[in-house]
Coordinates of C-alpha atoms and ligand atoms in Angstrom, one line a residue:
M14 CA 88.3 -28.6 229.8
K15 CA 89.6 -29.6 233.0
E16 CA 89.6 -33.3 234.1
C17 CA 86.3 -34.3 235.7
R18 CA 86.9 -38.2 236.1
H19 CA 85.3 -38.8 239.4
V20 CA 81.8 -37.5 240.5
A21 CA 80.0 -38.2 243.5
I22 CA 76.6 -37.4 244.4
I23 CA 74.7 -36.9 248.0
M24 CA 71.4 -37.6 246.4
D25 CA 69.6 -35.7 248.7
G26 CA 65.8 -34.4 249.0
N27 CA 63.3 -37.3 247.6
G28 CA 61.5 -37.0 251.0
R29 CA 61.0 -33.2 250.6
W30 CA 60.1 -33.6 247.0
A31 CA 57.2 -35.9 247.4
K32 CA 56.3 -34.0 250.5
A33 CA 55.8 -30.6 248.3
Q34 CA 54.0 -32.7 245.6
G35 CA 51.3 -34.2 248.0
K36 CA 52.8 -38.0 248.2
P37 CA 54.5 -39.7 250.4
R38 CA 58.2 -39.6 250.8
T39 CA 58.4 -43.2 249.0
A40 CA 57.1 -41.7 246.1
G41 CA 60.0 -39.6 246.2
H42 CA 62.6 -42.3 246.5
L43 CA 61.2 -44.1 243.5
V44 CA 61.3 -41.2 241.1
G45 CA 65.0 -40.5 242.8
S46 CA 66.0 -44.1 241.7
D47 CA 64.8 -43.8 238.2
N48 CA 66.7 -40.4 238.2
V49 CA 69.8 -42.5 238.7
R50 CA 69.1 -44.1 235.2
T51 CA 68.9 -40.9 233.7
I52 CA 71.7 -39.0 235.6
A53 CA 74.4 -42.2 235.0
I54 CA 73.7 -42.0 231.3
A55 CA 74.3 -38.6 231.3
A56 CA 77.5 -38.6 232.9
D57 CA 78.4 -41.5 230.7
E58 CA 77.7 -39.2 227.9
M59 CA 79.6 -36.2 229.4
G60 CA 82.8 -38.3 229.5
I61 CA 82.8 -38.8 233.4
E62 CA 84.5 -42.3 234.1
Y63 CA 83.5 -42.8 237.9
L64 CA 80.1 -41.9 239.4
T65 CA 79.6 -42.5 243.1
L66 CA 76.1 -42.0 244.3
Y67 CA 75.1 -41.9 247.9
A68 CA 71.8 -44.0 248.1
F69 CA 71.5 -45.1 251.8
S70 CA 73.6 -44.3 255.2
T71 CA 74.6 -46.3 257.7
E72 CA 72.7 -43.6 259.9
N73 CA 69.5 -44.0 257.5
W74 CA 68.6 -46.8 259.7
K75 CA 66.7 -44.6 261.8
R76 CA 64.0 -44.0 259.5
S77 CA 60.8 -45.5 260.0
N78 CA 60.5 -49.3 259.1
D79 CA 58.4 -48.6 256.2
E80 CA 60.9 -46.4 254.6
V81 CA 64.1 -48.4 255.3
N82 CA 61.9 -51.7 253.9
Y83 CA 60.5 -49.2 250.8
I84 CA 64.3 -48.4 249.9
M85 CA 65.7 -51.9 250.6
N86 CA 63.3 -53.1 248.2
L87 CA 64.4 -50.7 245.1
P88 CA 67.3 -52.3 243.8
A89 CA 65.4 -55.1 242.8
V90 CA 62.9 -52.8 241.0
F91 CA 66.0 -50.7 239.8
F92 CA 67.8 -53.5 238.2
R93 CA 65.0 -55.4 236.9
K94 CA 64.4 -52.1 234.8
Y95 CA 67.8 -50.9 233.8
M96 CA 70.4 -53.8 234.0
K97 CA 70.3 -54.8 230.6
E98 CA 70.4 -51.5 229.2
F99 CA 73.7 -50.8 231.6
L100 CA 74.9 -54.0 230.2
D101 CA 74.5 -52.7 226.7
R102 CA 76.3 -49.8 227.3
G103 CA 79.5 -51.3 229.2
F104 CA 78.5 -49.8 232.7
R105 CA 80.5 -51.6 235.5
M106 CA 78.5 -51.7 238.6
N107 CA 80.3 -51.2 242.0
I108 CA 78.1 -51.7 245.5
L109 CA 80.3 -49.7 248.7
G110 CA 79.2 -50.4 251.7
E111 CA 78.4 -53.2 254.3
L112 CA 76.4 -55.4 252.4
D113 CA 76.3 -57.8 255.2
A114 CA 73.9 -55.9 257.2
L115 CA 71.3 -55.8 254.2
P116 CA 68.7 -58.2 253.8
S117 CA 69.5 -61.2 252.2
S118 CA 67.3 -60.6 248.9
T119 CA 68.5 -57.1 248.4
R120 CA 72.5 -58.4 249.2
K121 CA 72.0 -60.7 246.2
V122 CA 70.7 -58.3 243.8
L123 CA 73.6 -56.0 244.4
E124 CA 76.3 -59.2 244.0
D125 CA 74.5 -60.1 241.1
A126 CA 74.7 -56.6 239.6
M127 CA 78.3 -56.2 240.3
E128 CA 79.0 -59.8 239.0
E129 CA 77.4 -59.6 235.7
S130 CA 79.1 -56.3 234.9
R131 CA 82.4 -57.3 236.1
N132 CA 84.2 -57.3 232.9
N133 CA 82.4 -54.1 231.7
T134 CA 84.9 -51.3 230.9
G135 CA 82.6 -48.3 230.7
L136 CA 81.5 -45.8 233.1
N137 CA 82.0 -46.8 236.9
L138 CA 78.6 -47.0 238.3
N139 CA 79.3 -47.1 242.1
I140 CA 76.6 -47.3 244.7
C141 CA 76.8 -46.6 248.2
M142 CA 74.4 -48.8 250.3
N143 CA 74.7 -48.8 253.9
Y144 CA 77.5 -46.8 253.7
G145 CA 79.4 -44.7 256.1
S146 CA 82.6 -43.1 255.4
Q147 CA 83.6 -43.6 259.7
R148 CA 82.9 -47.1 259.3
E149 CA 84.8 -47.5 255.9
I150 CA 88.0 -46.0 257.6
L151 CA 87.7 -48.2 260.7
L152 CA 87.1 -51.2 258.6
A153 CA 90.4 -50.6 256.7
A154 CA 92.3 -49.7 259.6
K155 CA 91.0 -53.3 261.3
K156 CA 91.9 -54.9 257.9
Y157 CA 95.7 -53.6 257.9
A158 CA 96.0 -54.3 261.7
K159 CA 95.3 -57.8 260.9
D160 CA 97.3 -58.2 257.8
V161 CA 100.2 -56.3 260.2
L162 CA 99.3 -59.1 263.0
E163 CA 99.6 -61.9 260.3
G164 CA 102.8 -60.7 258.6
K165 CA 101.4 -59.6 255.7
A166 CA 101.8 -56.3 255.9
D167 CA 104.6 -53.8 257.8
L168 CA 104.4 -50.4 259.1
N169 CA 105.7 -48.7 255.9
L170 CA 102.0 -48.0 255.4
D171 CA 101.5 -44.8 252.9
E172 CA 98.4 -43.4 251.7
E173 CA 98.1 -44.9 248.9
G174 CA 99.1 -48.3 250.4
F175 CA 95.7 -47.6 252.7
E176 CA 93.9 -46.5 249.6
Q177 CA 93.6 -50.2 248.8
Y178 CA 92.3 -51.1 252.6
L179 CA 89.1 -48.7 251.3
M180 CA 86.0 -49.8 249.3
T181 CA 86.8 -47.3 246.7
D182 CA 90.1 -49.4 246.0
G183 CA 91.2 -48.8 242.4
F184 CA 89.4 -45.8 241.9
P185 CA 90.6 -42.3 241.2
P186 CA 90.1 -39.4 243.9
V187 CA 86.6 -37.6 243.6
D188 CA 87.3 -34.5 241.7
L189 CA 83.5 -33.0 242.2
L190 CA 81.2 -33.6 244.9
I191 CA 77.6 -32.6 244.5
R192 CA 75.1 -32.3 247.2
T193 CA 71.5 -31.5 246.0
S194 CA 68.6 -30.0 248.0
G195 CA 70.1 -27.3 249.6
E196 CA 71.7 -28.8 252.6
Q197 CA 75.6 -28.1 253.2
R198 CA 77.2 -31.0 254.9
I199 CA 78.8 -34.2 254.1
S200 CA 76.8 -36.6 256.1
N201 CA 79.9 -39.2 256.8
Y202 CA 80.3 -39.4 252.8
L203 CA 83.8 -40.5 251.3
L204 CA 85.7 -38.1 253.9
W205 CA 89.0 -39.6 252.9
Q206 CA 88.3 -39.8 248.9
I207 CA 86.9 -35.8 249.2
A208 CA 90.2 -34.8 250.5
Y209 CA 90.8 -32.3 247.3
A210 CA 87.4 -32.3 245.7
E211 CA 85.5 -29.4 244.3
L212 CA 82.3 -29.1 246.6
E213 CA 78.8 -28.0 245.0
F214 CA 75.7 -27.4 246.8
V215 CA 72.8 -27.0 244.8
Q216 CA 69.2 -26.0 245.1
E217 CA 67.3 -28.5 243.3
S218 CA 66.2 -31.5 245.1
W219 CA 67.6 -35.2 243.6
P220 CA 64.4 -35.8 241.5
E221 CA 64.5 -32.5 240.0
F222 CA 68.4 -32.9 239.3
T223 CA 68.3 -33.0 235.4
P224 CA 71.4 -34.0 233.1
D225 CA 71.7 -30.0 232.6
V226 CA 71.7 -29.5 236.1
L227 CA 74.5 -31.9 235.7
K228 CA 76.3 -30.0 232.9
R229 CA 76.0 -26.7 235.0
C230 CA 77.8 -28.1 237.8
L231 CA 80.5 -29.7 235.1
D232 CA 80.6 -26.1 234.0
E233 CA 81.0 -24.3 237.2
F234 CA 83.8 -27.3 238.3
T235 CA 85.8 -25.7 234.9
H236 CA 86.1 -22.4 236.5
R237 CA 87.4 -23.4 239.5
D238 CA 91.2 -23.1 240.3
R239 CA 92.5 -26.2 242.2
R240 CA 95.8 -25.9 243.8
F241 CA 96.1 -29.1 245.8
G242 CA 98.2 -27.1 248.2
G243 CA 100.5 -25.3 245.8
V244 CA 100.8 -22.1 244.2
K245 CA 97.8 -20.1 242.0
N246 CA 99.0 -20.2 238.3
V247 CA 99.0 -16.8 236.9
Ligands
IPE23 C1 67.6 -39.1 250.0 O1 66.6 -37.9 250.1 C2 67.5 -40.4 250.0 C3 67.8 -40.8 251.1 C4 68.8 -40.3 252.2 C5 67.8 -42.3 251.5 P1 65.9 -37.8 251.5 O2 65.2 -39.3 252.0 O3 67.1 -37.5 252.4 O4 65.3 -36.8 251.5 P2 64.7 -35.5 252.5 O5 66.2 -35.1 252.7 O6 64.1 -36.1 253.9 O7 63.8 -34.3 251.9
IPE24 C1 72.6 -38.3 253.3 O1 71.5 -37.4 253.2 C2 72.7 -39.5 252.8 C3 71.9 -39.9 251.6 C4 71.8 -39.3 250.5 C5 72.2 -41.5 251.1 P1 70.9 -37.4 254.8 O2 69.3 -37.0 254.2 O3 70.6 -39.0 255.5 O4 71.5 -36.5 255.4 P2 70.8 -35.7 256.8 O5 70.4 -36.5 257.6 O6 70.2 -34.7 256.0 O7 72.4 -35.1 257.4
MG25 MG1 68.0 -35.7 253.5

């Protein structure tokens, strides 16, 4: 099987899924957050080492206060339910995004999850919260510039060196990017890290994205011919 170490998912369609059930959008976010546990466990069992999930973007603040507040409270609910199980399974939680802009109670829950799992060596479960890729790259450029000004870095920076300034520092590149719910766009997600990722857009909404759908995506991945700019092997 072709190696697929790092899977990233744009978990889209919670709102439409809820609406189709005659429920408020927030009901979709609750079912969606429970599905994070299901898919993380399945991904781990399928041998994936890094699972990077888009939970809330820097653009999602445009939504109603009610919806934003509901999403901001979800990490507390989620980790209260599942953290013990994640620790038992050896998952390491990483949160990517600008945590400073989150409500302090949300930030604390996320920081605690990272701290409690910091020594684990199992699945890296990466949750992107108040994450935007352009913002990430801009912050990286600023950090690098500061290091240069302070004499801690010189101008001989290469791609690998720049990656150390990104929020994904230490992660391998994304092998497979999946977006649920039919939309075919990237929405400011991992622009640097998906340079050579395979892209898959599935019709299922995030609440409908089962381990079987993940398996189907991985099967499709094994049929892709990854060339990385080289010549096709015949
Ligand atoms: C994804 O589902 C979750 C977040 C972006 C927070 P959406 O809330 O975008 O659901 P749709 O796309 O409106 O159906
Ligand atoms: C992308 O979904 C962000 C997350 C899944 C967290 P959106 O629903 O916000 O994306 P657009 O607005 O349809 O591009
Ligand atoms: Mg959406």
